Coordinates of C-alpha atoms and ligand atoms in Angstrom, one line a residue:
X36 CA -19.3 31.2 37.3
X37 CA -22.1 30.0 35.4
X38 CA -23.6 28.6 38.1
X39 CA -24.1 31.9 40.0
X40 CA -27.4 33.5 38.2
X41 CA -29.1 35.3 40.7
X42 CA -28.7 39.0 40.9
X43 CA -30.4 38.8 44.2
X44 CA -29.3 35.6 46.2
X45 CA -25.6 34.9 47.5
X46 CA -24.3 31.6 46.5
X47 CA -22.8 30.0 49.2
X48 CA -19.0 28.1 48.2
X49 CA -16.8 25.8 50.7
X50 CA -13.8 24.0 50.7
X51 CA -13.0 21.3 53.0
X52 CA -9.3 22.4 53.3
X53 CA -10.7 26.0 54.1
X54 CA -12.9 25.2 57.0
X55 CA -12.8 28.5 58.7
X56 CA -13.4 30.5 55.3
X57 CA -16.7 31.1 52.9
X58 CA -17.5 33.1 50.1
X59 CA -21.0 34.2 49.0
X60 CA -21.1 35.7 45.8
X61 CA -24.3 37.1 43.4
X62 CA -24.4 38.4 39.8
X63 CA -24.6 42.1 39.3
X64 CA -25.7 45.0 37.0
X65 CA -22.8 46.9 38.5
X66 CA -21.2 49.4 36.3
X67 CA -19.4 47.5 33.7
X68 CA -22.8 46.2 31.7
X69 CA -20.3 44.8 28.8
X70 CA -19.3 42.4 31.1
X71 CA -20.5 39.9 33.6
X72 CA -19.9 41.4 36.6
X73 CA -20.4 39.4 39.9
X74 CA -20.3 41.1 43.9
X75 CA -19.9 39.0 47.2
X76 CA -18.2 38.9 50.5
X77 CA -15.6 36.7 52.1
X78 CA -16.8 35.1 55.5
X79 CA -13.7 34.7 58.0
X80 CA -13.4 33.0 61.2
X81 CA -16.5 31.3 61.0
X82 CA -18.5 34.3 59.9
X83 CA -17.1 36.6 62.1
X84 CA -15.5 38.9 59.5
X85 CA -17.1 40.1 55.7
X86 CA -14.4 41.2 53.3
X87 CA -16.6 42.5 50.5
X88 CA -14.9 41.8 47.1
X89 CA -16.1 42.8 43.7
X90 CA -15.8 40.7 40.7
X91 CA -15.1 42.3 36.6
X92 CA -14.7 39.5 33.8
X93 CA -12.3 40.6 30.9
X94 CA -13.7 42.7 28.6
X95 CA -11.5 41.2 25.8
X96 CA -11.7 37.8 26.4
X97 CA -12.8 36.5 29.8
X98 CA -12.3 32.7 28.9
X99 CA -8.3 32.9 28.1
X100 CA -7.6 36.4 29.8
X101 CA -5.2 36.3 32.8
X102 CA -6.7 36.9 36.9
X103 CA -5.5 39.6 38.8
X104 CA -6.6 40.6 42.0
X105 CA -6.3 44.6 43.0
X106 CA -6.1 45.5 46.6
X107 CA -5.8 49.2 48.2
X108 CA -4.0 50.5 50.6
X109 CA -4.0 52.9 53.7
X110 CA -3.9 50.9 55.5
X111 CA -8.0 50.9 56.6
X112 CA -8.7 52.0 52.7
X113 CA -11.3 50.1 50.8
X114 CA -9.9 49.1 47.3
X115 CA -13.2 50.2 46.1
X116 CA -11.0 53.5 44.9
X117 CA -8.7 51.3 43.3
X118 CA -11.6 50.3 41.4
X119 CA -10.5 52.2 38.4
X120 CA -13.7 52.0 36.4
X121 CA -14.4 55.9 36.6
X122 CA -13.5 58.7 34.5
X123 CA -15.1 61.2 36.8
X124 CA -13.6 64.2 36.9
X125 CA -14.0 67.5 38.9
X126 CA -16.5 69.5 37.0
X127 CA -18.8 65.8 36.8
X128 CA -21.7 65.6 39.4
X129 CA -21.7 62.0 41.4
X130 CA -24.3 60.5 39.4
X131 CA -22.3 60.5 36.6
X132 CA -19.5 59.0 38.3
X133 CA -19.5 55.4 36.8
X134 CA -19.0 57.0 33.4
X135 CA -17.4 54.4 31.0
X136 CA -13.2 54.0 31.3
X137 CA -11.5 52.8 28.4
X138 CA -8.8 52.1 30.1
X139 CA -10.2 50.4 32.9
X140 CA -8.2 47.3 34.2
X141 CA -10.5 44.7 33.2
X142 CA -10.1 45.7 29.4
X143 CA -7.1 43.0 29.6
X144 CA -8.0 40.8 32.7
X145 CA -10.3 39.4 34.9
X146 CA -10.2 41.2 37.8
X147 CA -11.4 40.9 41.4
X148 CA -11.0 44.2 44.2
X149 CA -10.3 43.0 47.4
X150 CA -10.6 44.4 50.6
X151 CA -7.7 42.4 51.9
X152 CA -7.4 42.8 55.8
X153 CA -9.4 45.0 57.4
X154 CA -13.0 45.6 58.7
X155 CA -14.9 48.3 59.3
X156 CA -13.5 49.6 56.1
X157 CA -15.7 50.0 52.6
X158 CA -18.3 48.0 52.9
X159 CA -16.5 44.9 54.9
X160 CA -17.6 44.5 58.8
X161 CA -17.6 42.5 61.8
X162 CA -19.9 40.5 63.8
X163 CA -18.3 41.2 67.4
X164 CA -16.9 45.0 66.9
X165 CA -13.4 45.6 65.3
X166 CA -10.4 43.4 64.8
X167 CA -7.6 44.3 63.7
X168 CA -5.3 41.3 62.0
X169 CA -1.5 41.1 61.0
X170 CA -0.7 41.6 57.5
X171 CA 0.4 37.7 57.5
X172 CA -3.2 36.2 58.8
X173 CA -4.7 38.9 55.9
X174 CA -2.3 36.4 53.6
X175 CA -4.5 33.1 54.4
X176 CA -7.7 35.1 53.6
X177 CA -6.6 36.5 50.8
X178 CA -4.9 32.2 49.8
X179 CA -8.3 31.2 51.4
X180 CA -10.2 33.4 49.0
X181 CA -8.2 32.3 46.1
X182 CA -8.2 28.8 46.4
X183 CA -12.1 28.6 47.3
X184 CA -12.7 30.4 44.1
X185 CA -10.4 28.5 41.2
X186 CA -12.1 25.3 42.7
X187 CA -15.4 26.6 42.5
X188 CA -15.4 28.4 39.3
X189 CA -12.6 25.9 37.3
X190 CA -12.9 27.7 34.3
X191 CA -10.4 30.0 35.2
X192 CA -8.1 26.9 36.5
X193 CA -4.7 27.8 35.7
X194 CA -4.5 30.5 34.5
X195 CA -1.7 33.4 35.3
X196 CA -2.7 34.9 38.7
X197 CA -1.1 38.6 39.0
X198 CA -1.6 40.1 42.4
X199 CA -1.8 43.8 42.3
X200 CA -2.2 47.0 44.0
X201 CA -1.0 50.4 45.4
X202 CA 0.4 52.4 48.0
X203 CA 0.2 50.5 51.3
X204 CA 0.2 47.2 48.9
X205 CA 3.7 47.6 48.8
X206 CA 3.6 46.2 52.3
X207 CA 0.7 43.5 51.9
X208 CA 1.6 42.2 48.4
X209 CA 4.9 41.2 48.8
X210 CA 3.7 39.3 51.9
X211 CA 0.8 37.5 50.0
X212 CA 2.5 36.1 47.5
X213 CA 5.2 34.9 48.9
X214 CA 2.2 33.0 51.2
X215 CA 0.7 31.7 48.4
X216 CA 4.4 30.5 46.8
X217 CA 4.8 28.5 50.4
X218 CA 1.4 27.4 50.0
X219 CA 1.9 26.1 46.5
X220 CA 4.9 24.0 47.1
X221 CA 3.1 22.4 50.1
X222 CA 0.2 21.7 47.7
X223 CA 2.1 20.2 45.4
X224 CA 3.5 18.0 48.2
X225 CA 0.6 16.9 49.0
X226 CA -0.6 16.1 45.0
X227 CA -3.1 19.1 44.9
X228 CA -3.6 21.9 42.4
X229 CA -1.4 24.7 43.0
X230 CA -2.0 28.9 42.2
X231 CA -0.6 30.1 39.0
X232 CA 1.1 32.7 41.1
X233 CA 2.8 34.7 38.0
X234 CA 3.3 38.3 39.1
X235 CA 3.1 40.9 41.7
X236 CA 2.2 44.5 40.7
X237 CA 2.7 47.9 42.7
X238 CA 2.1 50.6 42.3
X239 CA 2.7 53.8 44.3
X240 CA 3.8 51.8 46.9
X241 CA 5.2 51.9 50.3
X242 CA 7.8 48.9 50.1
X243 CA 10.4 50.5 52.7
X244 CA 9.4 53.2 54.4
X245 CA 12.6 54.4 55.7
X246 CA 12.8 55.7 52.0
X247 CA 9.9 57.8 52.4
X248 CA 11.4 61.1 53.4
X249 CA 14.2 61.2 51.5
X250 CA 12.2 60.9 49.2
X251 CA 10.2 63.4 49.4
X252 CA 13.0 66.0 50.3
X253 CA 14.3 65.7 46.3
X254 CA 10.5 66.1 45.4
X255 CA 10.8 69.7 47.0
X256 CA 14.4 70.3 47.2
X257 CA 15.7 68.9 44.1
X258 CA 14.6 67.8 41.0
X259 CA 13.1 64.6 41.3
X260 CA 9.7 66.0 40.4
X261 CA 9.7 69.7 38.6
X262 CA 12.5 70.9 36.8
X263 CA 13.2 73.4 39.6
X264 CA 13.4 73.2 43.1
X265 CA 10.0 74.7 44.2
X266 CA 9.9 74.9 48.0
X267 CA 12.4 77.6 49.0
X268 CA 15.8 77.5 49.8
X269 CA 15.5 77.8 53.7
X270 CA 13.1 75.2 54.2
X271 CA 15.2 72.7 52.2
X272 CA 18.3 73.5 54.4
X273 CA 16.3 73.2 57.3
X274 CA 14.8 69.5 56.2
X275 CA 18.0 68.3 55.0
X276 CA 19.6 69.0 58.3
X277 CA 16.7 67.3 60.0
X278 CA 17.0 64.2 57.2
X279 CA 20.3 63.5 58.3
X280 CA 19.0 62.6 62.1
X281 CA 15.6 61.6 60.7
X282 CA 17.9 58.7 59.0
X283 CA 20.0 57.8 62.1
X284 CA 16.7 57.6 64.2
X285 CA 15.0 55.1 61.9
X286 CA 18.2 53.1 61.2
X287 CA 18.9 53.2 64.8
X288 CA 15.1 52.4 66.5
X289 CA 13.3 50.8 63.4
X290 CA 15.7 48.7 61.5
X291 CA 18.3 48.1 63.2
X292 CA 16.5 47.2 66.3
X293 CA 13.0 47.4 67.0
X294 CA 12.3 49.8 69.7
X295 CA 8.9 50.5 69.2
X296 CA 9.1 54.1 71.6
X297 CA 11.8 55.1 70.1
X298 CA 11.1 54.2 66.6
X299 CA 7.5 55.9 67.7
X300 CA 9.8 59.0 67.9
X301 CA 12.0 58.8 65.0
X302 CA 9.2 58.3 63.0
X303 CA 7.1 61.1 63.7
X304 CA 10.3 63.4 64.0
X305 CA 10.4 62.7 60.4
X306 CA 7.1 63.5 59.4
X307 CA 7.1 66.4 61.5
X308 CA 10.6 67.9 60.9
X309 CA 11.0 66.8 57.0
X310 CA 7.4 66.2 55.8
X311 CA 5.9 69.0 58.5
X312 CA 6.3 71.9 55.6
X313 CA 4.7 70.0 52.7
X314 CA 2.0 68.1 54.7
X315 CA 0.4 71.5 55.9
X316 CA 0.8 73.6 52.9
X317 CA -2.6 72.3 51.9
X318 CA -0.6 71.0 48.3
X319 CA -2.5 67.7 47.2
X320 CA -0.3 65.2 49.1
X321 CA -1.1 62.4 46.1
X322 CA 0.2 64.7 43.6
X323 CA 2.0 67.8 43.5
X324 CA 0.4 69.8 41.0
X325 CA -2.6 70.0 42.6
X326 CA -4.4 71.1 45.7
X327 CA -6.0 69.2 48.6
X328 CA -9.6 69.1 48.5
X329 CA -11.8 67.1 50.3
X330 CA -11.3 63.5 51.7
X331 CA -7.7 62.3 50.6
X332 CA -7.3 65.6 49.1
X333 CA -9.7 64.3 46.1
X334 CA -13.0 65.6 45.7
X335 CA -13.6 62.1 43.7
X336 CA -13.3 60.5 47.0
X337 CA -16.4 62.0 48.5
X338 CA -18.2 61.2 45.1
X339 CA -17.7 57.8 45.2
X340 CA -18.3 57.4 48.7
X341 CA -21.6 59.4 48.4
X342 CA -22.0 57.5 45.1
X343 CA -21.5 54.2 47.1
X344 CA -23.8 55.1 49.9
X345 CA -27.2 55.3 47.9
X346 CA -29.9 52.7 48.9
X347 CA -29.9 51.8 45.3
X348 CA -26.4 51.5 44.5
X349 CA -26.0 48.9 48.1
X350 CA -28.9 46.9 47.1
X351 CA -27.2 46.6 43.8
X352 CA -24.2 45.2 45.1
X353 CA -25.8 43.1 47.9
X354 CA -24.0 45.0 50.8
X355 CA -24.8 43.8 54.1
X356 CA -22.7 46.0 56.1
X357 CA -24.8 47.8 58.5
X358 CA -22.8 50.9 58.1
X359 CA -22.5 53.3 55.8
X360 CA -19.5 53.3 53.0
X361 CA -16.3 54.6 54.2
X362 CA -13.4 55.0 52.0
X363 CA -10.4 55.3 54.9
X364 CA -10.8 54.0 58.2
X365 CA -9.1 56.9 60.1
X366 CA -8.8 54.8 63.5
X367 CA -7.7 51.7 61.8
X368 CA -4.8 53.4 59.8
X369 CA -3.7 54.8 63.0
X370 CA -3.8 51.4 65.1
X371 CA -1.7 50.0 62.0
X372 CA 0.6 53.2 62.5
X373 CA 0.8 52.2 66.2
X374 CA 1.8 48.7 66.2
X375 CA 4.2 50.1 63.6
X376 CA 3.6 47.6 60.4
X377 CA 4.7 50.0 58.3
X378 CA 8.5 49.9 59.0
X379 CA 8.5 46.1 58.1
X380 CA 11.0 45.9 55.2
X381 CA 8.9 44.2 52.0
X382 CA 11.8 44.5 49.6
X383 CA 12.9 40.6 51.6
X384 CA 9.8 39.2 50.0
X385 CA 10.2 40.6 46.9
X386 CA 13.8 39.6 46.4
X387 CA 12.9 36.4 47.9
X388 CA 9.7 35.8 45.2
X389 CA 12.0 37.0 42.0
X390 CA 14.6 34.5 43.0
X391 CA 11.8 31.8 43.1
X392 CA 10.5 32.9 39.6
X393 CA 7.7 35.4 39.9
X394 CA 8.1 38.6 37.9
X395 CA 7.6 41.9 39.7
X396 CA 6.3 45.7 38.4
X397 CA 7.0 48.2 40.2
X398 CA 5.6 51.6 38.7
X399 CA 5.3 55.1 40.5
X400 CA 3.5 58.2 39.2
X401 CA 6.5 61.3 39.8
X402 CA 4.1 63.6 41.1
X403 CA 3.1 61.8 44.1
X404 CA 4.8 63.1 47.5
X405 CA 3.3 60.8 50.0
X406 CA 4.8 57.5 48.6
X407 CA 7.2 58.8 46.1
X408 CA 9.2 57.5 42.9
X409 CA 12.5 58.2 44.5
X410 CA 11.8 55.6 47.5
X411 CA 11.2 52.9 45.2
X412 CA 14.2 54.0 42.9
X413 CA 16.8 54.0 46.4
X414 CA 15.2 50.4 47.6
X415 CA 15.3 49.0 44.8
X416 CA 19.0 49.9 44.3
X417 CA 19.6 48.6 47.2
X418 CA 17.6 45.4 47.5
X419 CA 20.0 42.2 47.5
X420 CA 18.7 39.5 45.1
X421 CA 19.9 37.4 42.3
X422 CA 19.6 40.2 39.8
X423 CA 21.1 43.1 41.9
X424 CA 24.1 43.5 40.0
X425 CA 22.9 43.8 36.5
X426 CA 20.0 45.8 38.1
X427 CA 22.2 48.1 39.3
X428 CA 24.6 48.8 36.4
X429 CA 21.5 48.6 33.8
X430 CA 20.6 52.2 32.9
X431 CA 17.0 54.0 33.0
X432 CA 15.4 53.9 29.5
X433 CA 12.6 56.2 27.9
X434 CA 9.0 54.4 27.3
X435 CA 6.5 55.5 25.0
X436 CA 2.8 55.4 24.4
X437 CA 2.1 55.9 20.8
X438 CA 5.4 57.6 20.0
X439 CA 5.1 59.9 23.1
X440 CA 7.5 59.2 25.8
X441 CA 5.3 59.0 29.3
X442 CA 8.1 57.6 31.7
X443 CA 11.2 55.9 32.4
X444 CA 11.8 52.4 32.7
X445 CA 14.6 49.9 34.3
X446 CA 14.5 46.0 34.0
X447 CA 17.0 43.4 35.3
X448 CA 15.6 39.9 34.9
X449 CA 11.9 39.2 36.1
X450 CA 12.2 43.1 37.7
X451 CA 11.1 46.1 35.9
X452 CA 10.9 49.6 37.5
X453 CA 8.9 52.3 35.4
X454 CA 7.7 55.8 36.4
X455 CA 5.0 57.4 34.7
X456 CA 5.7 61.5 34.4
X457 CA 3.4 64.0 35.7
X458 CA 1.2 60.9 36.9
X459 CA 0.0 61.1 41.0
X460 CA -0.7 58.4 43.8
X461 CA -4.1 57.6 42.6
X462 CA -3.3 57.2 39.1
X463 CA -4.2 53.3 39.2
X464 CA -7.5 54.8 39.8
X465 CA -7.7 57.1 36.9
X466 CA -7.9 60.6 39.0
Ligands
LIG288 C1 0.6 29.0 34.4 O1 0.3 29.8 33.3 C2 1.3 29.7 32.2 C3 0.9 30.7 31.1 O2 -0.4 30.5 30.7 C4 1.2 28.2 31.7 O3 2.1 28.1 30.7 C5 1.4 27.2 32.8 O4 1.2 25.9 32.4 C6 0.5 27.5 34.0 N1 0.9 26.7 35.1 C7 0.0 26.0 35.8 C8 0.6 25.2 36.9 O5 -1.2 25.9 35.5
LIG289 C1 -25.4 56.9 56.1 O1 -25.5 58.0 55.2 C2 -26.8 58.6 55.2 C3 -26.7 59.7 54.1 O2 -25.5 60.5 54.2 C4 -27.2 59.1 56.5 O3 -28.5 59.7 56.5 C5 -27.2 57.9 57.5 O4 -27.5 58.4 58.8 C6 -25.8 57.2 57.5 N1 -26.0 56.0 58.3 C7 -25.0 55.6 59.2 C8 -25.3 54.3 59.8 O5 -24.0 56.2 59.4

């Protein structure tokens, strides 16, 4: 990146094999002042689409530090939350947001945020109104992006890629990288460099979403979260009844076969008749010990986005969007909801990418309800790969942080499942 100086100008970079696919990129004093930081936007379609990415060199050792890439979720969320640079807390007024977090990804790696699909979301746009892509054309942007970059800047040729992220990343992630693993073994066909694809990392995520309400009835109804049950007795009878049917409606229209009405139905049977109670008890959906305020129940959310929003902080960044921030695209979640991505079962890729070699994280805070711990723990049962069976009959373990036990932890082969207790959906984040 050496060649990239200017805090002010974009720096155009091509690739022949990329035709379609740009990416401009500037220097910045963004945030992180310990580090060089660098801001830009990924041109798709011929400059029809901007997916605005941020840029954080390792604060430890940017030359022989690993890459990771961090995308959000939603989906229509800009991964600018994900940017976990903040320790802003309640009582802290926004300008004191980018306060310094010592435990800030890029204290290990060099790290890009991604907005990886969607426009009209952050500060990514379009040209000619909104589109709204499948998760698999968002996988040659995001291989696009990737490749245009480790040519342009070979520094960091080589060097272990992780791709990570949360919540709805459970959905795009396993689908990226199992792109770029096809992509590599058709560049190395064809004698060029290939992506040290190494690992995928997610967190919170929604990987199988038929998991979702069960799990979320033994976060109220059982002890997969508290110690003691804490919604009461009649509601639980009255959700596990309705489970049982939620279940066979899914299996039945989303699985099974895709019926998109009646999967329509099943679906929001289950969020009405299981989730209903919880979703409007105005509890903190993200985390069970708190209450909902504000956007996504955070009062950080507005910060940032008001943060994000101040002339100063845009021309900063070089944003060229000619709207303002916006965390969650409302509209765009919902057309996602509609075509029904969601119910696309991800743990395929995964089992497909650890039989191929890549090593896979899967880490869940307990306290989140909306994309729980015990979803991942029942798919990943479940999930049929080379590891399965030892997967299966290994045992949960403590971990520890400095001799304090934070979480439990499972491993079979390249797979390791750990929870983090007490933890919520936007731990990754730091609030
Ligand atoms: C990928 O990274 C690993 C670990 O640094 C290294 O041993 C390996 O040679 C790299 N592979 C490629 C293709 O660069
Ligand atoms: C952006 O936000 C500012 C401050 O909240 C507001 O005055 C302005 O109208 C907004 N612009 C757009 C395009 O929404």
């Amino acid at each position: 990146l050496a060649s990239v100086t200017s805090t002010s100008d974009f720096v155009a970079l091509a690739h022949p094999q990329f035709p379609a696919h740009q990416v401009r990129v500037k220097k910045s004093d963004f945030c992180d002042s310990t580090v060089n930081v660098y801001t830009g936007y990924l041109d798709v379609d011929y400059g029809a689409k901007h997916m605005f990415f941020y840029f954080f060199e390792s604060r430890r050792d940017p030359d022989n530090d690993d890459v990771m890439m961090w995308i959000n979720g939603g989906p229509g969320c800009s991964s600018s939350l994900g940017c976990s640079w903040s320790s802003y807390r309640h009582e802290k007024r926004v300008e004191q947001w980018t306060t310094w977090n010592p435990y800030s990804w890029n204290s290990e790696t060099n790290i890009f945020f991604l907005t990886s699909r969607e426009v009209n979301v952050g500060f990514s746009y379009a040209e000619f109104g909104e589109t709204i892509e499948t998760t698999e054309d968002a996988a040659k942007n995001v291989h696009a992006f990737l490749t245009i970059f480790f040519e342009t800047f070979s520094q960091f040729k080589g060097r272990p890629l992780h791709l990570a992220g949360e919540s709805y990343g459970g959905r795009y992630l396993p689908s990226f990288g199992s792109y770029v693993y096809d992509q590599n073994q058709i560049a190395i066909q064809a004698g060029r460099d290939t992506l040290n694809l190494t690992s995928i990392l997610i967190g919170n995520g929604v990987v199988d979403y038929t998991k979702i309400y069960r799990g979320r009835h033994e976060m109220e109804c059982a002890t997969a979260a508290l110690p003691v049950p804490f919604q009461s007795i009649s509601v639980c009878v009255q959700q596990k009844t309705a489970l049982t049917r939620c279940e066979k409606a899914m299996q039945a229209s989303c699985v099974e076969v895709h019926d998109e009405i009646n999967c329509r139905a099943a679906l929001s049977f289950c969020q009405e008749v299981v989730s209903g109670t919880y979703a409007h008890s105005g509890r903190n959906v993200y985390d069970i010990s708190k209450d909902c305020i504000g956007d996504l129940c955070y009062a950080e959310s507005g910060a940032i986005t008001d943060y994000l929003n101040q002339p100063s902080v845009r021309s900063l960044l070089g944003v060229e969007s000619p709207g303002n921030f916006t965390s969650c695209n409302g509209e765009l979640g919902s057309a996602f909801s509609g075509r029904l991505d969601r119910t696309t079962m991800s743990q395929n890729y995964i089992a497909a990418l650890l039989d191929r070699g890549v090593r896979v994280l899967i880490y869940s805070g307990t306290y989140d309800w909306q994309c729980n711990w015990v979803a991942s723990r029942l798919w990943l049962e479940e999930m049929e790969w080379g590891g399965a069976e030892r997967y299966r009959a290994n045992a949960f373990r403590d971990w520890a942080v400095d001799g304090r036990t934070v979480g439990e932890v499972k491993t079979s082969g390249l797979l390791t499942f750990a929870t983090i207790y007490g933890a919520g959906h936007m731990m990754s984040a730091s609030f």
